[in-house]
Coordinates of C-alpha atoms and ligand atoms in Angstrom, one line a residue:
M75 CA 195.3 272.5 237.5
R76 CA 199.0 271.8 238.0
Q77 CA 199.7 275.1 239.7
R78 CA 197.1 275.0 242.3
R79 CA 197.7 271.3 243.1
T80 CA 201.3 271.9 243.7
I81 CA 200.6 274.4 246.4
L82 CA 198.0 272.1 248.0
G83 CA 200.6 269.3 247.7
L84 CA 203.1 271.4 249.5
L85 CA 200.8 272.0 252.4
A86 CA 199.8 268.4 252.6
T87 CA 203.4 267.3 252.5
A88 CA 204.4 269.8 255.2
V89 CA 201.7 268.4 257.5
L90 CA 202.8 264.9 256.8
C91 CA 206.4 265.7 257.6
L92 CA 205.6 266.6 261.2
P93 CA 204.8 263.4 263.0
A94 CA 207.7 261.2 264.1
V95 CA 205.6 258.0 263.5
P96 CA 204.7 256.8 260.1
A97 CA 201.8 259.0 258.8
A98 CA 199.7 256.2 257.5
A99 CA 199.8 254.5 260.9
T100 CA 198.3 257.6 262.6
Q101 CA 196.0 258.5 259.7
T102 CA 194.4 255.1 259.1
G103 CA 194.7 253.5 262.5
H104 CA 196.4 250.4 261.2
G105 CA 200.0 249.5 261.8
P106 CA 202.9 249.7 259.5
G107 CA 201.7 246.8 257.3
P108 CA 201.1 247.4 253.6
E109 CA 198.4 249.8 252.6
R110 CA 197.9 247.8 249.4
E111 CA 197.2 244.2 248.5
L112 CA 199.3 242.3 246.1
G113 CA 197.5 242.6 242.8
D114 CA 195.9 246.0 243.6
V115 CA 197.4 247.2 240.4
I116 CA 196.1 248.5 237.0
P117 CA 196.4 246.7 234.7
V118 CA 195.6 243.7 237.0
P119 CA 198.4 241.1 236.8
A120 CA 197.9 237.7 235.3
E121 CA 198.9 235.7 238.3
V122 CA 199.1 236.8 241.9
E123 CA 200.0 234.8 245.0
P124 CA 200.0 236.9 248.2
N125 CA 202.1 235.9 251.2
S126 CA 201.3 238.0 254.2
R127 CA 204.4 236.7 256.0
T128 CA 206.8 238.2 253.6
D129 CA 205.9 241.9 253.4
F130 CA 208.9 244.1 252.7
T131 CA 209.5 247.5 254.0
L132 CA 211.9 249.9 252.2
G133 CA 214.4 251.5 254.5
P134 CA 217.2 254.2 254.4
H135 CA 219.7 251.4 253.6
T136 CA 217.8 249.8 250.7
S137 CA 219.7 249.7 247.5
I138 CA 218.5 249.1 243.9
R139 CA 220.7 246.2 242.7
T140 CA 220.9 245.8 238.9
Q141 CA 222.2 242.8 237.1
A142 CA 226.0 243.1 236.7
G143 CA 227.0 244.1 233.2
S144 CA 223.5 245.0 232.0
A145 CA 223.1 248.6 230.9
E146 CA 219.4 247.9 230.3
A147 CA 218.8 246.8 233.9
K148 CA 220.8 249.8 235.1
R149 CA 218.6 252.1 233.0
V150 CA 215.5 250.7 234.6
G151 CA 217.1 250.8 238.0
R152 CA 217.9 254.5 237.6
Y153 CA 214.4 255.2 236.5
L154 CA 212.9 253.4 239.5
A155 CA 215.2 255.2 241.9
G156 CA 214.1 258.5 240.3
V157 CA 210.5 257.5 241.0
L158 CA 211.0 256.3 244.6
R159 CA 213.5 258.9 246.0
P160 CA 211.4 262.0 246.3
A161 CA 208.7 260.6 248.6
T162 CA 210.9 258.1 250.6
G163 CA 213.8 260.5 251.0
Y164 CA 216.1 257.5 250.8
S165 CA 219.2 257.5 248.7
L166 CA 218.4 254.2 247.0
P167 CA 221.8 253.8 245.3
V168 CA 221.7 251.9 242.1
V169 CA 224.5 249.3 242.4
S170 CA 225.5 246.2 240.5
S171 CA 227.2 244.3 243.4
D172 CA 226.0 241.1 245.0
R173 CA 226.2 242.6 248.4
R174 CA 223.6 241.2 250.7
G175 CA 221.0 243.3 252.6
S176 CA 217.8 245.1 251.8
A177 CA 217.4 245.6 248.1
I178 CA 215.2 245.9 245.1
S179 CA 216.9 243.6 242.5
L180 CA 216.4 243.8 238.8
V181 CA 217.5 240.6 237.1
L182 CA 217.5 240.0 233.3
S183 CA 217.5 236.3 232.3
K184 CA 216.6 234.9 228.9
H185 CA 215.5 231.8 230.7
E186 CA 212.8 233.3 232.8
P187 CA 209.7 231.1 232.0
K188 CA 206.1 232.3 231.5
V189 CA 206.8 236.0 231.1
G190 CA 207.3 236.4 227.3
D191 CA 209.1 239.4 225.9
Q192 CA 207.2 242.0 227.8
G193 CA 206.3 240.4 231.1
Y194 CA 208.1 239.9 234.4
R195 CA 208.1 238.0 237.7
L196 CA 208.0 240.0 240.9
D197 CA 208.9 238.3 244.2
V198 CA 208.4 240.2 247.5
G199 CA 210.3 238.6 250.3
R200 CA 211.3 239.9 253.7
S201 CA 214.7 241.2 252.7
G202 CA 213.6 242.7 249.4
V203 CA 211.9 242.7 246.1
T204 CA 213.2 240.9 243.0
I205 CA 212.0 241.6 239.5
R206 CA 213.0 239.2 236.8
A207 CA 212.4 239.5 233.1
R208 CA 213.8 238.6 229.7
T209 CA 213.9 242.2 228.5
G210 CA 214.3 245.7 229.7
A211 CA 210.6 246.2 228.8
G212 CA 209.7 243.4 231.1
L213 CA 211.8 244.9 234.0
F214 CA 210.2 248.3 233.4
A215 CA 206.7 246.8 233.5
G216 CA 207.6 245.1 236.8
A217 CA 208.9 248.4 238.2
Q218 CA 205.6 250.0 237.4
T219 CA 203.8 247.2 239.3
L220 CA 206.1 247.7 242.3
R221 CA 205.4 251.4 242.2
Q222 CA 201.6 250.8 242.4
L223 CA 202.1 248.3 245.2
L224 CA 203.5 251.1 247.4
P225 CA 201.2 253.5 249.2
A226 CA 199.8 256.4 247.1
R227 CA 202.0 258.8 248.9
I228 CA 204.9 257.4 247.0
E229 CA 203.9 259.8 244.3
A230 CA 204.5 262.8 246.5
D231 CA 207.2 265.1 245.2
R232 CA 208.9 265.6 248.6
T233 CA 209.7 263.5 251.6
V234 CA 206.8 261.9 253.5
R235 CA 207.7 260.1 256.7
R236 CA 205.9 256.8 256.9
A237 CA 206.5 253.1 256.3
W238 CA 207.0 252.2 252.7
T239 CA 205.7 248.6 252.8
V240 CA 205.2 246.3 249.8
P241 CA 202.8 243.3 250.3
G242 CA 204.6 240.0 250.2
G243 CA 204.1 237.3 247.6
T244 CA 204.7 236.6 243.9
I245 CA 203.3 238.1 240.7
V246 CA 203.9 236.5 237.3
D247 CA 202.6 238.8 234.6
K248 CA 202.6 239.3 230.9
P249 CA 200.4 241.2 228.4
R250 CA 197.4 239.8 226.6
F251 CA 198.2 241.9 223.5
A252 CA 201.6 243.0 222.2
Y253 CA 200.4 246.5 221.3
R254 CA 198.9 248.9 223.9
G255 CA 198.6 252.4 222.5
A256 CA 197.4 255.9 223.1
M257 CA 197.1 258.6 220.5
L258 CA 197.5 262.3 220.7
D259 CA 196.3 264.7 218.0
L260 CA 198.8 267.5 217.5
A261 CA 197.1 268.8 214.4
R262 CA 193.9 270.3 215.7
H263 CA 195.8 271.9 218.6
F264 CA 199.5 271.6 218.9
H265 CA 200.8 270.2 222.2
E266 CA 204.2 271.2 223.4
P267 CA 207.0 268.6 223.8
A268 CA 206.9 269.1 227.6
E269 CA 203.2 268.2 227.6
I270 CA 203.7 265.2 225.5
R271 CA 206.5 264.0 227.8
S272 CA 204.3 264.5 230.8
Y273 CA 201.6 262.4 229.0
I274 CA 204.2 259.7 228.2
D275 CA 205.1 259.5 231.9
E276 CA 201.4 258.8 232.8
L277 CA 201.0 256.3 230.0
A278 CA 204.0 254.3 231.1
Q279 CA 202.5 253.6 234.5
Y280 CA 199.7 251.7 232.9
K281 CA 202.0 249.6 230.7
I282 CA 201.0 251.5 227.5
N283 CA 203.9 250.8 225.0
H284 CA 203.0 252.9 222.0
L285 CA 202.2 256.5 221.5
H286 CA 200.6 257.3 218.1
L287 CA 201.0 261.0 217.1
H288 CA 198.5 262.3 214.7
L289 CA 200.8 264.9 213.1
T290 CA 198.9 266.4 210.2
D291 CA 195.3 267.2 209.3
D292 CA 193.2 269.9 207.6
Q293 CA 193.9 272.5 210.3
G294 CA 197.7 272.1 210.7
W295 CA 201.0 270.3 209.8
R296 CA 203.1 269.6 212.9
I297 CA 206.3 267.9 211.8
Q298 CA 209.3 269.4 210.0
I299 CA 209.9 268.0 206.5
D300 CA 213.0 269.5 204.9
S301 CA 212.1 268.9 201.3
W302 CA 208.7 270.8 201.8
P303 CA 209.7 273.4 204.3
K304 CA 206.5 275.5 204.2
L305 CA 204.5 272.6 205.5
T306 CA 205.5 273.7 209.0
T307 CA 206.5 277.4 208.6
V308 CA 203.0 278.0 207.0
G309 CA 201.0 274.9 207.8
G310 CA 202.2 274.9 211.4
G311 CA 202.5 278.6 211.8
P312 CA 200.5 281.3 213.4
G313 CA 196.7 281.0 213.0
T314 CA 196.7 277.3 212.4
G315 CA 194.7 274.8 214.5
V316 CA 191.0 274.8 215.4
D317 CA 189.8 278.4 215.7
G318 CA 193.4 279.4 214.7
E319 CA 194.4 278.8 218.3
G320 CA 196.7 275.8 218.0
P321 CA 199.9 276.8 216.2
G322 CA 203.3 275.1 216.5
F323 CA 205.2 272.1 215.2
L324 CA 208.0 269.7 216.1
T325 CA 211.4 270.3 214.6
K326 CA 213.3 267.1 213.7
A327 CA 215.4 267.6 216.8
E328 CA 212.4 267.9 219.0
Y329 CA 210.8 264.8 217.4
A330 CA 214.1 262.9 218.0
D331 CA 214.1 264.0 221.6
L332 CA 210.5 262.8 222.1
V333 CA 211.3 259.4 220.4
A334 CA 214.2 259.0 222.9
Y335 CA 212.2 260.1 225.9
A336 CA 209.4 257.7 225.0
A337 CA 212.0 254.9 224.5
S338 CA 213.3 255.5 227.9
R339 CA 209.8 254.6 229.1
Y340 CA 209.7 251.6 226.7
I341 CA 207.1 253.5 224.5
T342 CA 207.5 253.4 220.7
I343 CA 206.3 256.4 218.8
V344 CA 204.0 255.7 215.8
P345 CA 203.8 258.8 213.6
E346 CA 200.8 259.5 211.4
I347 CA 200.6 261.5 208.2
D348 CA 196.9 261.5 207.3
M349 CA 196.2 261.0 203.5
P350 CA 194.6 261.2 201.0
G351 CA 192.0 263.2 202.9
H352 CA 192.5 265.4 206.0
T353 CA 195.2 267.2 203.9
N354 CA 194.0 270.8 203.7
A355 CA 197.0 272.2 205.7
A356 CA 199.3 270.8 203.0
Q357 CA 197.2 271.7 200.1
S358 CA 196.6 275.3 201.2
T359 CA 200.4 275.7 201.6
Y360 CA 201.4 274.1 198.3
A361 CA 199.2 274.9 195.3
E362 CA 200.7 272.1 193.2
L363 CA 199.1 269.5 195.5
N364 CA 195.7 270.4 194.1
C365 CA 194.3 269.1 190.8
D366 CA 193.4 272.6 189.7
G367 CA 196.7 274.1 190.9
V368 CA 194.9 276.5 193.1
A369 CA 195.6 276.5 196.9
P370 CA 192.4 276.5 198.9
P371 CA 192.2 278.8 202.0
P372 CA 193.5 277.5 205.3
R373 CA 190.8 276.0 207.5
T374 CA 190.3 276.2 211.2
D375 CA 186.8 274.7 211.6
I376 CA 186.2 271.1 212.5
E377 CA 184.4 269.9 209.3
V378 CA 185.8 266.6 208.0
G379 CA 185.9 264.8 204.6
Y380 CA 186.3 267.8 202.2
S381 CA 190.0 267.6 201.2
S382 CA 191.8 265.2 198.9
L383 CA 195.3 265.0 197.5
C384 CA 195.2 265.0 193.6
I385 CA 195.3 261.2 192.9
G386 CA 196.2 261.4 189.2
S387 CA 199.2 263.8 189.7
E388 CA 202.8 262.6 189.9
T389 CA 203.5 265.6 192.1
T390 CA 201.3 264.0 194.7
Y391 CA 203.5 260.9 194.8
R392 CA 206.7 262.9 194.8
F393 CA 205.4 264.7 197.9
V394 CA 204.1 261.6 199.6
E395 CA 207.4 259.8 199.0
D396 CA 209.5 262.7 200.3
V397 CA 207.4 262.9 203.5
I398 CA 207.4 259.1 204.1
R399 CA 211.2 258.9 203.4
E400 CA 212.0 261.7 205.9
L401 CA 209.5 260.5 208.5
A402 CA 210.8 256.9 208.2
A403 CA 214.4 258.2 208.6
M404 CA 213.6 259.9 211.9
T405 CA 211.4 257.1 213.3
P406 CA 213.3 254.1 214.8
G407 CA 210.0 252.3 215.5
P408 CA 208.6 249.7 213.1
Y409 CA 205.3 251.4 212.3
L410 CA 204.3 254.4 210.1
H411 CA 200.6 255.4 210.0
I412 CA 199.2 256.8 206.8
G413 CA 195.7 257.7 208.0
G414 CA 193.3 257.0 205.2
D415 CA 190.1 257.9 207.2
E416 CA 187.1 259.8 205.9
A417 CA 188.4 260.3 202.4
H418 CA 184.9 261.4 201.3
A419 CA 186.3 263.8 198.6
T420 CA 188.3 260.9 197.0
T421 CA 186.3 258.4 194.8
D422 CA 186.5 254.7 195.8
E423 CA 188.6 253.9 192.7
D424 CA 191.0 256.8 193.4
Y425 CA 191.3 255.7 197.0
R426 CA 192.4 252.2 195.9
T427 CA 194.8 253.7 193.3
F428 CA 196.3 255.9 195.9
M429 CA 196.7 253.1 198.5
N430 CA 198.2 250.8 195.9
R431 CA 200.9 253.3 195.2
V432 CA 201.5 254.6 198.7
L433 CA 201.5 251.4 200.8
P434 CA 204.5 250.0 198.9
L435 CA 206.3 253.3 199.7
V436 CA 206.0 252.7 203.4
E437 CA 207.6 249.3 202.9
K438 CA 210.3 250.7 200.6
Y439 CA 211.5 252.9 203.5
G440 CA 211.5 249.9 205.9
K441 CA 208.3 250.5 207.8
Q442 CA 205.0 248.6 208.4
A443 CA 201.9 250.6 207.5
F444 CA 199.1 251.3 209.9
G445 CA 195.9 252.9 208.5
W446 CA 192.5 253.7 209.8
N447 CA 190.1 250.9 209.0
E448 CA 189.0 252.3 205.7
V449 CA 192.4 251.1 204.4
A450 CA 190.9 247.6 204.5
Q451 CA 188.7 248.6 201.5
A452 CA 191.8 248.6 199.3
D453 CA 192.5 244.9 200.0
P454 CA 196.0 245.8 201.4
P455 CA 198.7 243.2 201.9
A456 CA 198.6 241.2 205.1
S457 CA 201.4 243.3 206.6
V458 CA 199.2 246.4 206.8
V459 CA 197.5 247.0 210.1
P460 CA 194.0 248.5 209.9
Q461 CA 192.9 250.5 213.0
Y462 CA 189.2 250.0 213.7
W463 CA 187.4 253.2 214.8
G464 CA 183.8 252.3 214.0
T465 CA 180.9 252.4 216.4
T466 CA 179.3 249.1 215.4
T467 CA 180.3 245.5 215.9
E468 CA 180.0 244.6 212.2
N469 CA 182.5 245.6 209.6
A470 CA 182.8 243.3 206.5
D471 CA 186.0 244.9 205.2
L472 CA 187.7 244.5 208.5
A473 CA 186.5 240.9 208.9
E474 CA 187.8 240.1 205.4
A475 CA 191.1 241.7 206.1
A476 CA 191.4 239.6 209.3
A477 CA 190.5 236.5 207.3
R478 CA 193.3 237.3 204.8
G479 CA 195.7 237.6 207.7
N480 CA 195.9 241.3 208.6
K481 CA 196.3 242.1 212.2
V482 CA 194.2 244.9 213.5
I483 CA 194.2 247.5 216.3
M484 CA 191.0 248.0 218.1
S485 CA 189.9 251.6 218.8
P486 CA 186.1 251.6 218.6
A487 CA 185.1 255.2 218.9
N488 CA 182.1 254.6 221.2
K489 CA 184.4 252.8 223.7
S490 CA 188.0 254.0 223.4
Y491 CA 187.8 257.6 222.1
L492 CA 189.0 259.7 225.0
D493 CA 187.7 262.8 223.3
M494 CA 184.1 261.8 223.7
K495 CA 182.3 263.5 226.6
Y496 CA 181.7 261.5 229.8
D497 CA 178.1 262.9 229.9
A498 CA 176.1 265.9 228.8
N499 CA 177.8 268.1 231.4
T500 CA 181.4 267.4 230.3
P501 CA 182.8 270.9 229.4
L502 CA 185.3 269.4 226.9
G503 CA 185.1 266.9 224.1
L504 CA 182.8 265.8 221.3
Q505 CA 179.8 263.5 221.4
W506 CA 179.3 262.2 217.9
A507 CA 180.1 258.6 219.1
G508 CA 178.0 259.0 222.2
F509 CA 178.9 259.7 225.9
I510 CA 181.5 257.4 227.3
E511 CA 181.6 256.9 231.0
V512 CA 184.4 254.9 232.5
R513 CA 182.3 251.8 232.7
D514 CA 181.5 252.0 229.0
A515 CA 185.3 252.3 228.3
Y516 CA 185.9 249.2 230.3
E517 CA 183.0 246.9 229.3
W518 CA 183.9 245.5 226.0
D519 CA 186.2 242.8 224.7
P520 CA 188.8 243.7 222.1
G521 CA 189.2 240.0 221.2
S522 CA 185.6 239.6 220.1
H523 CA 184.2 243.1 219.6
V524 CA 183.9 242.9 215.8
T525 CA 182.3 239.9 214.2
G526 CA 184.8 237.9 212.3
V527 CA 187.8 239.6 214.0
G528 CA 189.0 237.2 216.7
E529 CA 191.6 237.4 219.4
Q530 CA 194.3 236.0 217.1
S531 CA 193.7 238.9 214.6
V532 CA 194.1 241.6 217.2
L533 CA 197.5 243.1 217.6
G534 CA 196.2 245.3 220.3
V535 CA 194.1 248.3 221.5
E536 CA 194.6 252.0 221.4
A537 CA 192.9 254.9 223.0
P538 CA 192.8 258.0 220.6
L539 CA 192.5 261.5 222.0
W540 CA 191.5 264.0 219.3
S541 CA 192.2 267.6 220.1
E542 CA 189.4 269.7 218.5
T543 CA 188.4 270.9 222.0
L544 CA 191.6 270.4 223.9
R545 CA 194.3 273.0 224.5
S546 CA 196.4 272.2 227.6
I547 CA 197.8 269.2 229.3
D548 CA 195.1 269.7 232.0
D549 CA 192.5 269.2 229.2
I550 CA 194.3 266.1 228.0
E551 CA 194.5 264.6 231.5
F552 CA 190.9 265.4 232.3
M553 CA 189.7 263.4 229.2
A554 CA 192.2 260.6 229.6
F555 CA 191.7 259.9 233.3
P556 CA 190.1 257.7 234.4
R557 CA 189.3 256.1 231.0
L558 CA 192.8 255.5 229.8
P559 CA 193.5 252.9 232.6
A560 CA 190.4 251.0 231.5
I561 CA 191.7 250.7 228.0
A562 CA 195.2 249.8 229.3
E563 CA 193.7 247.0 231.4
L564 CA 191.8 245.6 228.4
G565 CA 195.1 245.6 226.5
W566 CA 197.2 244.0 229.1
S567 CA 195.2 241.8 231.5
P568 CA 193.9 238.3 230.7
R569 CA 190.3 238.1 229.4
A570 CA 189.4 236.0 232.4
S571 CA 190.3 238.7 234.8
H572 CA 187.7 241.1 233.4
D573 CA 185.6 242.3 236.4
W574 CA 184.1 245.7 236.8
E575 CA 183.8 245.5 240.6
S576 CA 187.5 244.7 241.0
F577 CA 188.5 247.2 238.3
S578 CA 186.5 250.0 239.8
Q579 CA 188.0 249.5 243.3
R580 CA 191.5 249.5 241.9
L581 CA 190.7 252.5 239.8
A582 CA 189.5 254.4 242.9
E583 CA 192.9 254.0 244.4
Q584 CA 194.5 255.7 241.4
G585 CA 192.7 259.0 242.4
P586 CA 195.1 259.9 245.3
R587 CA 198.0 259.1 243.0
W588 CA 196.8 261.5 240.4
E589 CA 196.3 264.1 243.1
Q590 CA 199.8 263.6 244.4
R591 CA 201.2 264.1 240.9
G592 CA 199.0 267.0 240.0
V593 CA 197.2 265.1 237.3
D594 CA 193.7 266.3 236.4
F595 CA 191.0 263.7 236.2
Y596 CA 187.3 263.3 236.0
R597 CA 185.7 262.2 239.3
S598 CA 183.3 259.8 237.7
P599 CA 180.3 259.2 239.9
Q600 CA 180.6 255.5 239.0
I601 CA 183.7 255.3 241.1
D602 CA 183.8 255.3 244.9
W603 CA 186.8 257.7 245.2
P604 CA 188.6 257.7 248.6
Ligands
NGO11 C1 187.2 260.7 213.7 C2 187.9 261.5 212.6 C3 188.8 262.5 213.2 C4 188.1 263.3 214.3 C5 187.6 262.4 215.4 C6 186.9 263.1 216.5 C7 188.8 259.4 212.8 C8 189.7 258.3 212.6 N1 188.7 260.5 212.0 O1 188.1 259.6 213.9 O2 189.3 263.4 212.2 O3 189.1 264.2 214.9 O4 186.8 261.4 214.8 O5 186.4 262.2 217.5

């Protein structure tokens, strides 16, 4: 409820602006020390060494100092300033000088040990905070940690007078898995670019670094393809989507903007065109994509498994190649997802034939193919990444693929599907994979979940959010939070740090942050919200 929250937020902020002493001091009774403890962050950092003697308090003269000559560090510095300015009211100039004084410093160094390509080291000393990393992605991750180490009010959209203290000490942090993803389904209901950007902003805080967009399905086609223009004008037009209520599509320009926006948050877009099933929107638009040359009617129900491209027709491969070529050209990221799930209207033999022709096309246009785990049945080359969405812990095809050298993404539907209801009373969502409370989403191990698929075979985790029942950004947020941070922690934090008590306490502290930002979330009774 973005609108209502904003008004409440205004009132709260107005009240907080009145006292001349820091608000937290009056509210909570303790002094201007830090409200947070070092390590009170989601995902929990790998190594934390608190030092209560070196807390740092931001002030009106604090600057954000970025490594001289580094556009990358400057970019992260500007982002961080944008996050911290509204609530602090400080100017936080982004400078590249070596001037002494209170500062948040962002340092890029190829020699920084122990942090890998995505990690960072964060030192909080009396005169400032220094974040060191080998890449912009690492600095950005460190900036998100710093943000969560500040009091929740840092998320307010206007000035709050209080002490902005960061707990002293050192964090050395890097991810367990290279790939941490979320997925949005634009096909069942289209979601506007502004909504996707807003979701991207939330994802970035939890160190999610990939956003998979499910762009096509039986009910709609959501990405402009110039060589087959009716895909969007008809397949994405009025009356498309579940119940005919989710029309819309991304133009190439809008898609490019989203890719750039995501990149500014160190998130890579992974586009998906689902095939050879889940293709009714295309087949009802272009009759020649059907074996009998007859276009079926458009569908707006939520049945699955009835559509199939015509496997024996050359027109099919001309179509698929055109789509892959155009999509690859507009996607700077390395991955292109070709779906492959629930092709129940395609015979097993046809499915293999299809994959054997289409997987090389993805490579031809310079991309690495992702597919839902059914793709493992086609014995794909080791470069192909199956995405596991099953509900059991046994899958022979997946285990065989792992043994052959394929890396996999873990998205077990009964753990990581954000569209499953929390419980029987959840107004939104589906329940075919069961109810998923936040603890269910947290209590599993991606590195040993499926027999025969060990840690080394796991590229990462992803939390899909299918949109059969979702319309608005409020709906998206309500289903994603608080479960998304659970999946994010499984993807980032070391296995040894897994601990429900610790996680649930840190999760509780995210509640006030979501409130400040006007983000809807489910107040799970498993969490002791403040
Ligand atoms: C399944 C199905 C999707 C549904 C989703 C709903 C996969 C990979 N295929 O997941 O078409 O939207 O469940 O939860």
